[in-house]
Amino acid sequence: MRTKVENVMTRNVAMVTADTPFKDIAETLIEHAVSAVPVVDEEGRVIGIVSEADLLAKEEFREQYYREGYQPPLRTRLRHRLGQEGRDLRIKAHGDVAAELMTSPAVTVVKEMSVVGAARLMEEHGIKRLPVVDHEGRLAGVVSRRDLIRVFVRPDSDIADEVRKEVLERSLWVDTEQVHVQVDHGVVTLTGTMERHSEADLAARMTGRINGVVDVVNEVRWKEDDHTWNAR
């Protein structure tokens, strides 16, 4: 009931090696219309990632701008002077190949991770793309924010089928023959009758976990309010 990264990732991805020159990296980013590419070793293992920001560090610290009277923004000047970020950027500004430009180690995910876990990892690290690796660390693909959004554009008919089969028929050990499912633009409406209040609530909660479900409207009626029993 949870979509994995391997179900939405891009498998045929652009990559570079440690000795790929600056210009070739830039051309790769442009050609493939991406903002970053993984850096792999001879065995295909991900050793880092190089992004547009890494390449732009060279322009950010070019002394010729100062000679021409260019005054960088205050934030740029502070980054230049202060902290580890500024030191890292100064190193990258002198880099000529991927090994000298990349951010390492790269933040990666395994194919079996859920798309929810991948989304949280992107949010935590403030990134838009993640290399996907196998259990040996070899590159298997790339997953982006756009890929993760795909789970919310599933056809309504697919969502309805999964709710019926995975929730009502397989997961709930109760009679659900009188429960009906309707889906409109990802919003699932459950109607009909079940034996107990708690069973109706459980059906709604499990439905909400189906990938692609935007919201659940629970209109299922029940015969016995067992919530009252639990409150005693």
Short mmCIF file of C-alpha atoms in Angstrom, two decimals:
data_model
loop_
_atom_site.label_atom_id
_atom_site.label_comp_id
_atom_site.label_asym_id
_atom_site.label_seq_id
_atom_site.Cartn_x
_atom_site.Cartn_y
_atom_site.Cartn_z
CA MET A 1 0.00 0.00 0.00
CA ARG A 2 3.04 2.24 0.04
CA THR A 3 4.74 3.14 -3.21
CA LYS A 4 8.48 2.56 -3.19
CA VAL A 5 11.12 4.77 -4.75
CA GLU A 6 11.89 2.14 -7.38
CA ASN A 7 8.32 2.46 -8.70
CA VAL A 8 8.68 6.16 -9.58
CA MET A 9 12.41 6.77 -10.08
CA THR A 10 14.10 7.57 -13.39
CA ARG A 11 16.35 4.65 -14.32
CA ASN A 12 18.22 6.02 -17.33
CA VAL A 13 20.08 8.92 -15.71
CA ALA A 14 22.97 11.20 -16.54
CA MET A 15 26.12 10.70 -14.48
CA VAL A 16 29.76 11.73 -14.45
CA THR A 17 32.98 10.27 -13.11
CA ALA A 18 35.51 11.79 -10.75
CA ASP A 19 37.74 12.98 -13.60
CA THR A 20 34.98 14.52 -15.75
CA PRO A 21 36.06 18.10 -16.63
CA PHE A 22 34.14 21.19 -15.53
CA LYS A 23 32.92 22.00 -19.04
CA ASP A 24 31.67 18.48 -19.69
CA ILE A 25 29.72 18.54 -16.43
CA ALA A 26 28.07 21.82 -17.41
CA GLU A 27 27.19 20.42 -20.84
CA THR A 28 25.69 17.31 -19.22
CA LEU A 29 23.48 19.40 -16.95
CA ILE A 30 22.26 21.46 -19.88
CA GLU A 31 21.76 18.53 -22.25
CA HIS A 32 19.70 16.54 -19.76
CA ALA A 33 17.91 19.59 -18.27
CA VAL A 34 18.82 18.65 -14.69
CA SER A 35 20.22 20.66 -11.80
CA ALA A 36 22.61 17.99 -10.51
CA VAL A 37 24.26 14.71 -11.51
CA PRO A 38 25.70 11.84 -9.46
CA VAL A 39 29.45 11.20 -9.51
CA VAL A 40 30.30 7.49 -9.69
CA ASP A 41 33.49 5.46 -9.36
CA GLU A 42 34.72 2.63 -11.60
CA GLU A 43 32.27 0.19 -10.00
CA GLY A 44 29.28 2.50 -10.49
CA ARG A 45 29.09 3.40 -6.79
CA VAL A 46 27.93 6.91 -5.96
CA ILE A 47 30.77 8.91 -4.41
CA GLY A 48 29.25 12.38 -4.59
CA ILE A 49 26.98 14.71 -6.48
CA VAL A 50 27.81 17.85 -8.44
CA SER A 51 25.19 20.54 -8.93
CA GLU A 52 24.69 23.84 -10.68
CA ALA A 53 25.51 25.54 -7.38
CA ASP A 54 28.86 23.74 -7.25
CA LEU A 55 29.74 24.98 -10.74
CA LEU A 56 28.57 28.51 -10.05
CA ALA A 57 31.00 28.75 -7.14
CA LYS A 58 33.72 29.36 -9.72
CA GLU A 59 31.89 32.42 -11.03
CA GLU A 60 30.96 33.59 -7.56
CA PHE A 61 34.59 33.95 -6.51
CA ARG A 62 36.19 35.14 -9.71
CA GLU A 63 38.54 37.98 -8.85
CA GLN A 64 38.02 39.63 -12.21
CA TYR A 65 34.62 40.83 -11.06
CA TYR A 66 36.25 42.85 -8.33
CA ARG A 67 38.74 44.33 -10.79
CA GLU A 68 35.84 45.35 -13.00
CA GLY A 69 34.10 47.08 -10.13
CA TYR A 70 31.54 44.32 -9.53
CA GLN A 71 30.25 44.17 -5.96
CA PRO A 72 28.74 40.77 -5.04
CA PRO A 73 25.62 40.68 -2.82
CA LEU A 74 26.18 40.84 0.92
CA ARG A 75 25.16 37.20 1.38
CA THR A 76 27.78 36.13 -1.14
CA ARG A 77 30.49 38.17 0.56
CA LEU A 78 29.63 36.67 3.95
CA ARG A 79 29.73 33.17 2.52
CA HIS A 80 33.10 34.01 1.06
CA ARG A 81 34.52 35.11 4.38
CA LEU A 82 32.79 33.08 7.07
CA GLY A 83 32.25 29.48 8.04
CA GLN A 84 32.74 26.04 6.55
CA GLU A 85 30.38 26.78 3.67
CA GLY A 86 32.57 29.64 2.56
CA ARG A 87 35.72 27.50 2.77
CA ASP A 88 34.07 24.72 0.79
CA LEU A 89 32.96 27.16 -1.89
CA ARG A 90 36.44 28.63 -2.19
CA ILE A 91 37.84 25.13 -2.75
CA LYS A 92 35.21 24.41 -5.38
CA ALA A 93 35.92 27.74 -7.06
CA HIS A 94 39.34 26.37 -8.00
CA GLY A 95 38.06 22.95 -9.03
CA ASP A 96 38.43 21.71 -12.60
CA VAL A 97 37.03 18.16 -12.42
CA ALA A 98 34.08 16.50 -10.70
CA ALA A 99 36.15 15.16 -7.79
CA GLU A 100 37.13 18.73 -6.88
CA LEU A 101 33.65 20.18 -7.42
CA MET A 102 31.30 17.58 -5.98
CA THR A 103 29.56 17.46 -2.64
CA SER A 104 30.56 14.28 -0.85
CA PRO A 105 29.25 12.06 0.55
CA ALA A 106 26.03 12.36 -1.45
CA VAL A 107 22.64 11.97 0.22
CA THR A 108 21.18 8.81 -1.32
CA VAL A 109 18.20 6.48 -0.93
CA VAL A 110 17.76 2.78 -1.53
CA LYS A 111 15.22 1.48 -4.02
CA GLU A 112 13.05 -0.04 -1.30
CA MET A 113 12.48 3.25 0.57
CA SER A 114 8.93 4.62 0.47
CA VAL A 115 8.25 7.80 -1.45
CA VAL A 116 7.20 9.37 1.86
CA GLY A 117 10.62 8.61 3.33
CA ALA A 118 12.34 10.04 0.25
CA ALA A 119 10.24 13.21 0.44
CA ARG A 120 11.17 13.69 4.09
CA LEU A 121 14.84 13.22 3.28
CA MET A 122 14.65 15.85 0.54
CA GLU A 123 12.97 18.27 2.92
CA GLU A 124 15.52 17.59 5.67
CA HIS A 125 18.48 18.31 3.40
CA GLY A 126 16.86 21.00 1.23
CA ILE A 127 17.45 19.15 -2.03
CA LYS A 128 15.29 18.34 -5.05
CA ARG A 129 16.89 15.14 -6.39
CA LEU A 130 18.30 12.00 -4.78
CA PRO A 131 20.49 9.32 -6.32
CA VAL A 132 18.95 5.89 -5.84
CA VAL A 133 21.39 3.10 -5.02
CA ASP A 134 21.34 -0.65 -4.53
CA HIS A 135 22.66 -2.30 -1.39
CA GLU A 136 26.21 -2.15 -2.77
CA GLY A 137 25.98 1.61 -3.23
CA ARG A 138 25.81 1.37 -7.02
CA LEU A 139 23.71 3.89 -8.91
CA ALA A 140 20.30 2.50 -9.88
CA GLY A 141 18.48 5.70 -10.77
CA VAL A 142 17.47 9.15 -9.60
CA VAL A 143 14.28 10.27 -7.90
CA SER A 144 13.12 13.89 -8.01
CA ARG A 145 10.34 15.85 -6.36
CA ARG A 146 8.42 15.64 -9.62
CA ASP A 147 8.70 11.84 -9.52
CA LEU A 148 7.29 11.78 -5.99
CA ILE A 149 4.30 13.87 -7.01
CA ARG A 150 3.30 11.17 -9.51
CA VAL A 151 1.67 9.14 -6.75
CA PHE A 152 -1.00 11.83 -6.48
CA VAL A 153 -1.99 11.71 -10.14
CA ARG A 154 -3.13 8.08 -10.21
CA PRO A 155 -6.41 7.46 -12.06
CA ASP A 156 -9.41 7.44 -9.76
CA SER A 157 -10.33 3.96 -11.02
CA ASP A 158 -6.94 2.59 -9.89
CA ILE A 159 -7.37 4.09 -6.44
CA ALA A 160 -10.89 2.69 -6.11
CA ASP A 161 -9.70 -0.78 -7.12
CA GLU A 162 -6.89 -0.71 -4.56
CA VAL A 163 -9.21 0.43 -1.77
CA ARG A 164 -11.62 -2.41 -2.54
CA LYS A 165 -8.97 -5.11 -2.87
CA GLU A 166 -6.31 -4.08 -0.34
CA VAL A 167 -8.47 -2.53 2.37
CA LEU A 168 -11.97 -3.92 2.19
CA GLU A 169 -11.25 -7.44 0.92
CA ARG A 170 -7.80 -8.30 2.31
CA SER A 171 -6.92 -6.14 5.31
CA LEU A 172 -10.18 -5.95 7.25
CA TRP A 173 -11.24 -9.22 8.84
CA VAL A 174 -14.89 -8.20 8.88
CA ASP A 175 -17.86 -8.15 6.55
CA THR A 176 -17.46 -5.26 4.08
CA GLU A 177 -19.95 -6.34 1.42
CA GLN A 178 -22.22 -3.40 2.23
CA VAL A 179 -19.42 -0.80 1.87
CA HIS A 180 -19.19 1.18 -1.37
CA VAL A 181 -16.26 3.17 -2.76
CA GLN A 182 -16.35 6.26 -4.95
CA VAL A 183 -13.32 8.31 -5.98
CA ASP A 184 -13.34 11.78 -7.50
CA HIS A 185 -10.02 13.56 -8.18
CA GLY A 186 -8.33 11.49 -5.50
CA VAL A 187 -11.01 12.10 -2.84
CA VAL A 188 -12.41 8.77 -1.65
CA THR A 189 -15.97 8.58 -0.34
CA LEU A 190 -16.93 5.49 1.65
CA THR A 191 -20.62 4.77 2.04
CA GLY A 192 -22.76 1.86 3.18
CA THR A 193 -22.98 -0.06 6.43
CA MET A 194 -20.62 -1.92 8.75
CA GLU A 195 -21.19 -3.75 11.98
CA ARG A 196 -19.18 -1.51 14.34
CA HIS A 197 -18.12 2.12 14.59
CA SER A 198 -14.47 1.18 15.13
CA GLU A 199 -14.47 -0.92 11.95
CA ALA A 200 -15.75 2.01 9.90
CA ASP A 201 -13.07 4.28 11.35
CA LEU A 202 -10.35 1.70 10.64
CA ALA A 203 -11.50 1.36 7.03
CA ALA A 204 -11.24 5.13 6.59
CA ARG A 205 -7.77 5.32 8.18
CA MET A 206 -6.42 2.50 6.03
CA THR A 207 -7.93 4.08 2.93
CA GLY A 208 -6.09 7.31 3.71
CA ARG A 209 -2.79 5.42 3.51
CA ILE A 210 -3.33 4.40 -0.11
CA ASN A 211 -0.98 6.25 -2.45
CA GLY A 212 -2.83 8.85 -4.48
CA VAL A 213 -5.58 9.42 -1.93
CA VAL A 214 -5.98 13.15 -1.36
CA ASP A 215 -8.72 12.89 1.30
CA VAL A 216 -11.25 10.43 2.70
CA VAL A 217 -14.92 11.20 3.29
CA ASN A 218 -16.26 8.54 5.65
CA GLU A 219 -20.03 8.25 5.37
CA VAL A 220 -20.21 4.62 6.47
CA ARG A 221 -23.00 3.93 8.98
CA TRP A 222 -22.59 1.39 11.77
CA LYS A 223 -24.92 -0.79 13.84
CA GLU A 224 -23.02 -0.82 17.13
CA ASP A 225 -21.10 2.11 18.61
CA ASP A 226 -18.27 0.21 20.29
CA HIS A 227 -16.46 3.49 20.93
CA THR A 228 -18.92 3.92 23.79
CA TRP A 229 -17.81 0.59 25.23
CA ASN A 230 -14.16 1.62 25.16
CA ALA A 231 -14.93 4.86 26.97
CA ARG A 232 -16.47 3.05 29.96
#
